[in-house]
Amino acid sequence: MAKRPSVIAHRGASENSPEHTLAAYRRALDAGADGFECDVRLTSDGHLVCVHDRRIERTSNGTGVLSTMSLEELDAFDWGSWKHPWADLDEEADLPDPDVTKVLTLETLLATVRDAGRPIELAIETKHPTRYAGLVERRLIEALDRFGWAHPRIGTESPARVMSFSWLSLRRVRTMAPGLRTVLLMDRVPLRFRDGSLPTGVSYAGPSLEIVTAHPEYVDRAHKHGHQVHVWTVNADEDVRHCRDIGVDAIISDRPQQALKTLADPTPALPLALRRPRTARRPLRRTPRKL
């Protein structure tokens, strides 16, 4: 049987908990996830916070562009109640839990990884374009440095890796922290990298689920070039099995507990033609006809 891929909790255990909250990551830790995934954005006063969107309306009760707000301003909003909008009608409900409602800083998430009691991988995605350009990567490396994770000693690896769709972002990271692993996220594979190679200095391939479903042979091509393959976002049981069967090294999932349960069962994935159509988490992006 193929080796089990690492299961990385996408924005925490975000199927059941509000994404990017401390509660979501603690739930993922309790579920046995091998690692966490987060997105980072820079506030107007220089703090990295774990938020996916450029604007804050979807995941908070505030409005506006995150990069124009200070951490104090973001702290005033509720970042969790959107997940369970009727909770405030329950007269017996507990008072709001700050682990659920408070904006999560990268610093707090790094401390959570450090204090987890077992090894936890941390995949940090930089979001681009942004008004702060290279300052995001600089602040990120500074934060990792405070935990001793930006410049791992020879023969050791940092628990953190940096992911981005932007080659320029990864190049900045590589320049500032040459020993830190990087992942190039892809919703399509550029022609010159369809042989499994990656830009100089990039450690791992990060193709979408759609790519490895349409072109499972890409995984072997990347492995032949010495690159691990980390696939996003993998939720359906059949997709989890498919990724395991083709040799994917890590899957990023909203459902870490269910993914681990599925991987514990050696049953192979059904042929693609026999699978149920998948409901996309977001609109599918274009994938290449050929790799």
Short mmCIF file of N, CA and C in Angstrom, two decimals, residues 108-204:
data_model
loop_
_atom_site.label_atom_id
_atom_site.label_comp_id
_atom_site.label_asym_id
_atom_site.label_seq_id
_atom_site.Cartn_x
_atom_site.Cartn_y
_atom_site.Cartn_z
N THR A 108 0.62 33.92 17.71
CA THR A 108 -0.13 32.99 18.56
C THR A 108 -0.16 31.60 17.96
N LEU A 109 -0.31 31.51 16.65
CA LEU A 109 -0.32 30.19 16.01
C LEU A 109 1.05 29.53 16.11
N LEU A 110 2.12 30.29 15.96
CA LEU A 110 3.46 29.72 16.11
C LEU A 110 3.65 29.18 17.52
N ALA A 111 3.18 29.91 18.52
CA ALA A 111 3.29 29.43 19.90
C ALA A 111 2.47 28.16 20.10
N THR A 112 1.33 28.06 19.43
CA THR A 112 0.50 26.86 19.53
C THR A 112 1.23 25.65 18.95
N VAL A 113 1.91 25.84 17.83
CA VAL A 113 2.71 24.76 17.24
C VAL A 113 3.84 24.36 18.17
N ARG A 114 4.53 25.35 18.71
CA ARG A 114 5.66 25.09 19.63
C ARG A 114 5.21 24.31 20.85
N ASP A 115 4.04 24.62 21.37
CA ASP A 115 3.57 24.04 22.63
C ASP A 115 2.64 22.85 22.42
N ALA A 116 2.59 22.30 21.22
CA ALA A 116 1.61 21.26 20.90
C ALA A 116 1.85 19.95 21.62
N GLY A 117 3.08 19.69 22.04
CA GLY A 117 3.37 18.43 22.71
C GLY A 117 3.75 17.31 21.77
N ARG A 118 3.72 17.58 20.49
CA ARG A 118 4.17 16.63 19.46
C ARG A 118 4.54 17.44 18.22
N PRO A 119 5.32 16.84 17.32
CA PRO A 119 5.71 17.59 16.11
C PRO A 119 4.50 17.97 15.27
N ILE A 120 4.44 19.21 14.87
CA ILE A 120 3.38 19.73 14.00
C ILE A 120 4.03 20.50 12.86
N GLU A 121 3.65 20.17 11.63
CA GLU A 121 4.10 20.95 10.48
C GLU A 121 3.25 22.21 10.36
N LEU A 122 3.83 23.26 9.84
CA LEU A 122 3.08 24.50 9.64
C LEU A 122 3.34 25.03 8.24
N ALA A 123 2.30 25.03 7.42
CA ALA A 123 2.39 25.54 6.05
C ALA A 123 1.75 26.92 6.01
N ILE A 124 2.57 27.94 5.75
CA ILE A 124 2.14 29.34 5.81
C ILE A 124 2.06 29.90 4.39
N GLU A 125 0.88 30.34 3.99
CA GLU A 125 0.71 30.89 2.65
C GLU A 125 0.73 32.41 2.68
N THR A 126 1.59 33.01 1.86
CA THR A 126 1.56 34.46 1.68
C THR A 126 0.57 34.79 0.57
N LYS A 127 -0.20 35.84 0.78
CA LYS A 127 -1.24 36.24 -0.17
C LYS A 127 -0.76 37.42 -1.00
N HIS A 128 -0.87 37.27 -2.32
CA HIS A 128 -0.44 38.33 -3.23
C HIS A 128 -1.46 38.46 -4.36
N PRO A 129 -1.59 39.65 -4.94
CA PRO A 129 -0.83 40.88 -4.66
C PRO A 129 -1.28 41.54 -3.36
N THR A 130 -0.40 42.35 -2.79
CA THR A 130 -0.69 43.08 -1.57
C THR A 130 0.02 44.42 -1.60
N ARG A 131 -0.54 45.39 -0.91
CA ARG A 131 0.06 46.72 -0.89
C ARG A 131 1.42 46.71 -0.20
N TYR A 132 1.69 45.67 0.61
CA TYR A 132 2.93 45.65 1.38
C TYR A 132 4.05 44.84 0.73
N ALA A 133 3.76 44.21 -0.39
CA ALA A 133 4.77 43.50 -1.19
C ALA A 133 5.76 42.74 -0.31
N GLY A 134 7.06 43.02 -0.45
CA GLY A 134 8.08 42.24 0.24
C GLY A 134 8.09 42.38 1.75
N LEU A 135 7.35 43.33 2.30
CA LEU A 135 7.32 43.48 3.76
C LEU A 135 6.65 42.29 4.43
N VAL A 136 5.70 41.66 3.75
CA VAL A 136 5.04 40.47 4.30
C VAL A 136 6.07 39.38 4.56
N GLU A 137 6.90 39.10 3.56
CA GLU A 137 7.91 38.05 3.72
C GLU A 137 8.93 38.42 4.80
N ARG A 138 9.30 39.69 4.87
CA ARG A 138 10.27 40.11 5.89
C ARG A 138 9.70 39.91 7.29
N ARG A 139 8.46 40.34 7.49
CA ARG A 139 7.84 40.16 8.81
C ARG A 139 7.66 38.67 9.13
N LEU A 140 7.37 37.88 8.12
CA LEU A 140 7.21 36.45 8.32
C LEU A 140 8.52 35.81 8.78
N ILE A 141 9.60 36.12 8.11
CA ILE A 141 10.90 35.56 8.49
C ILE A 141 11.29 36.04 9.89
N GLU A 142 11.01 37.28 10.21
CA GLU A 142 11.31 37.80 11.55
C GLU A 142 10.52 37.03 12.61
N ALA A 143 9.26 36.74 12.33
CA ALA A 143 8.44 35.98 13.29
C ALA A 143 8.98 34.56 13.47
N LEU A 144 9.32 33.90 12.36
CA LEU A 144 9.88 32.55 12.45
C LEU A 144 11.21 32.57 13.19
N ASP A 145 11.98 33.62 12.98
CA ASP A 145 13.29 33.74 13.63
C ASP A 145 13.14 33.81 15.15
N ARG A 146 12.08 34.45 15.63
CA ARG A 146 11.87 34.55 17.07
C ARG A 146 11.62 33.18 17.70
N PHE A 147 11.18 32.23 16.89
CA PHE A 147 10.96 30.87 17.38
C PHE A 147 12.10 29.93 17.00
N GLY A 148 13.13 30.48 16.36
CA GLY A 148 14.26 29.66 15.95
C GLY A 148 13.98 28.79 14.74
N TRP A 149 13.01 29.18 13.92
CA TRP A 149 12.57 28.33 12.81
C TRP A 149 12.90 28.88 11.43
N ALA A 150 13.50 30.05 11.35
CA ALA A 150 13.78 30.63 10.03
C ALA A 150 15.07 30.11 9.43
N HIS A 151 16.01 29.73 10.27
CA HIS A 151 17.34 29.32 9.80
C HIS A 151 17.73 28.01 10.48
N PRO A 152 17.12 26.89 10.05
CA PRO A 152 17.42 25.60 10.69
C PRO A 152 18.88 25.22 10.52
N ARG A 153 19.42 24.58 11.54
CA ARG A 153 20.80 24.11 11.48
C ARG A 153 20.94 23.00 10.44
N ILE A 154 22.15 22.82 9.94
CA ILE A 154 22.41 21.76 8.97
C ILE A 154 22.00 20.42 9.57
N GLY A 155 21.26 19.65 8.80
CA GLY A 155 20.80 18.35 9.27
C GLY A 155 19.46 18.39 9.98
N THR A 156 18.89 19.59 10.15
CA THR A 156 17.57 19.72 10.78
C THR A 156 16.63 20.45 9.83
N GLU A 157 15.35 20.37 10.12
CA GLU A 157 14.34 21.06 9.32
C GLU A 157 13.45 21.89 10.21
N SER A 158 13.09 23.06 9.75
CA SER A 158 12.11 23.87 10.45
C SER A 158 10.74 23.21 10.33
N PRO A 159 9.90 23.31 11.36
CA PRO A 159 8.53 22.80 11.21
C PRO A 159 7.70 23.62 10.23
N ALA A 160 8.20 24.81 9.90
CA ALA A 160 7.45 25.72 9.02
C ALA A 160 7.93 25.63 7.58
N ARG A 161 7.01 25.85 6.67
CA ARG A 161 7.34 26.04 5.26
C ARG A 161 6.44 27.15 4.74
N VAL A 162 6.89 27.79 3.68
CA VAL A 162 6.17 28.93 3.13
C VAL A 162 5.61 28.56 1.77
N MET A 163 4.34 28.84 1.56
CA MET A 163 3.67 28.53 0.31
C MET A 163 3.19 29.82 -0.35
N SER A 164 3.14 29.80 -1.67
CA SER A 164 2.58 30.95 -2.38
C SER A 164 2.33 30.58 -3.83
N PHE A 165 1.37 31.27 -4.45
CA PHE A 165 1.21 31.22 -5.89
C PHE A 165 2.22 32.13 -6.57
N SER A 166 2.88 32.98 -5.80
CA SER A 166 3.82 33.97 -6.33
C SER A 166 5.25 33.45 -6.25
N TRP A 167 5.88 33.28 -7.41
CA TRP A 167 7.29 32.88 -7.41
C TRP A 167 8.14 33.96 -6.75
N LEU A 168 7.77 35.21 -6.97
CA LEU A 168 8.54 36.31 -6.40
C LEU A 168 8.53 36.25 -4.88
N SER A 169 7.40 35.93 -4.31
CA SER A 169 7.31 35.80 -2.85
C SER A 169 8.25 34.70 -2.35
N LEU A 170 8.24 33.56 -3.02
CA LEU A 170 9.10 32.45 -2.61
C LEU A 170 10.57 32.80 -2.81
N ARG A 171 10.88 33.57 -3.84
CA ARG A 171 12.26 33.99 -4.07
C ARG A 171 12.73 34.91 -2.94
N ARG A 172 11.86 35.80 -2.49
CA ARG A 172 12.21 36.66 -1.36
C ARG A 172 12.49 35.83 -0.11
N VAL A 173 11.63 34.85 0.13
CA VAL A 173 11.83 33.97 1.29
C VAL A 173 13.16 33.25 1.18
N ARG A 174 13.44 32.73 0.00
CA ARG A 174 14.69 31.97 -0.21
C ARG A 174 15.91 32.86 0.01
N THR A 175 15.82 34.11 -0.39
CA THR A 175 16.94 35.04 -0.21
C THR A 175 17.19 35.32 1.26
N MET A 176 16.11 35.52 2.03
CA MET A 176 16.25 35.86 3.44
C MET A 176 16.50 34.65 4.33
N ALA A 177 15.98 33.48 3.92
CA ALA A 177 16.09 32.27 4.74
C ALA A 177 16.32 31.08 3.82
N PRO A 178 17.55 30.88 3.36
CA PRO A 178 17.83 29.84 2.35
C PRO A 178 17.50 28.42 2.81
N GLY A 179 17.48 28.18 4.12
CA GLY A 179 17.21 26.84 4.61
C GLY A 179 15.75 26.52 4.81
N LEU A 180 14.89 27.49 4.56
CA LEU A 180 13.45 27.30 4.77
C LEU A 180 12.82 26.68 3.53
N ARG A 181 12.01 25.66 3.73
CA ARG A 181 11.35 25.00 2.60
C ARG A 181 10.23 25.87 2.03
N THR A 182 10.05 25.79 0.72
CA THR A 182 9.03 26.58 0.04
C THR A 182 8.18 25.68 -0.86
N VAL A 183 6.94 26.09 -1.06
CA VAL A 183 5.98 25.33 -1.86
C VAL A 183 5.37 26.27 -2.90
N LEU A 184 5.49 25.91 -4.18
CA LEU A 184 4.85 26.69 -5.24
C LEU A 184 3.45 26.15 -5.46
N LEU A 185 2.45 26.94 -5.10
CA LEU A 185 1.06 26.56 -5.33
C LEU A 185 0.69 26.79 -6.79
N MET A 186 -0.08 25.86 -7.33
CA MET A 186 -0.42 25.94 -8.76
C MET A 186 -1.87 25.55 -8.99
N ASP A 187 -2.62 26.40 -9.70
CA ASP A 187 -3.93 25.99 -10.19
C ASP A 187 -3.84 25.54 -11.65
N ARG A 188 -2.68 25.72 -12.25
CA ARG A 188 -2.33 25.10 -13.53
C ARG A 188 -0.81 24.99 -13.55
N VAL A 189 -0.30 24.05 -14.30
CA VAL A 189 1.15 23.84 -14.35
C VAL A 189 1.70 24.51 -15.60
N PRO A 190 2.60 25.49 -15.45
CA PRO A 190 3.20 26.13 -16.62
C PRO A 190 3.89 25.10 -17.52
N LEU A 191 3.88 25.34 -18.80
CA LEU A 191 4.41 24.39 -19.77
C LEU A 191 5.81 23.92 -19.42
N ARG A 192 6.69 24.84 -19.02
CA ARG A 192 8.09 24.45 -18.79
C ARG A 192 8.28 23.61 -17.54
N PHE A 193 7.23 23.49 -16.69
CA PHE A 193 7.36 22.69 -15.48
C PHE A 193 6.50 21.43 -15.52
N ARG A 194 5.97 21.09 -16.68
CA ARG A 194 5.11 19.92 -16.77
C ARG A 194 5.89 18.61 -16.72
N ASP A 195 7.23 18.71 -16.76
CA ASP A 195 8.05 17.52 -16.60
C ASP A 195 8.28 17.20 -15.12
N GLY A 196 7.71 18.01 -14.21
CA GLY A 196 7.88 17.79 -12.78
C GLY A 196 8.94 18.66 -12.14
N SER A 197 9.66 19.44 -12.94
CA SER A 197 10.65 20.36 -12.38
C SER A 197 9.94 21.57 -11.78
N LEU A 198 10.70 22.36 -11.02
CA LEU A 198 10.18 23.57 -10.39
C LEU A 198 11.19 24.69 -10.54
N PRO A 199 10.79 25.94 -10.33
CA PRO A 199 11.76 27.03 -10.39
C PRO A 199 12.90 26.81 -9.40
N THR A 200 14.07 27.30 -9.73
CA THR A 200 15.24 27.14 -8.88
C THR A 200 14.94 27.63 -7.47
N GLY A 201 15.27 26.80 -6.49
CA GLY A 201 15.09 27.18 -5.09
C GLY A 201 13.76 26.79 -4.48
N VAL A 202 12.79 26.35 -5.29
CA VAL A 202 11.51 25.92 -4.75
C VAL A 202 11.62 24.45 -4.33
N SER A 203 11.16 24.15 -3.12
CA SER A 203 11.33 22.80 -2.57
C SER A 203 10.26 21.83 -3.03
N TYR A 204 8.99 22.22 -2.93
CA TYR A 204 7.88 21.30 -3.15
C TYR A 204 6.90 21.86 -4.17
#
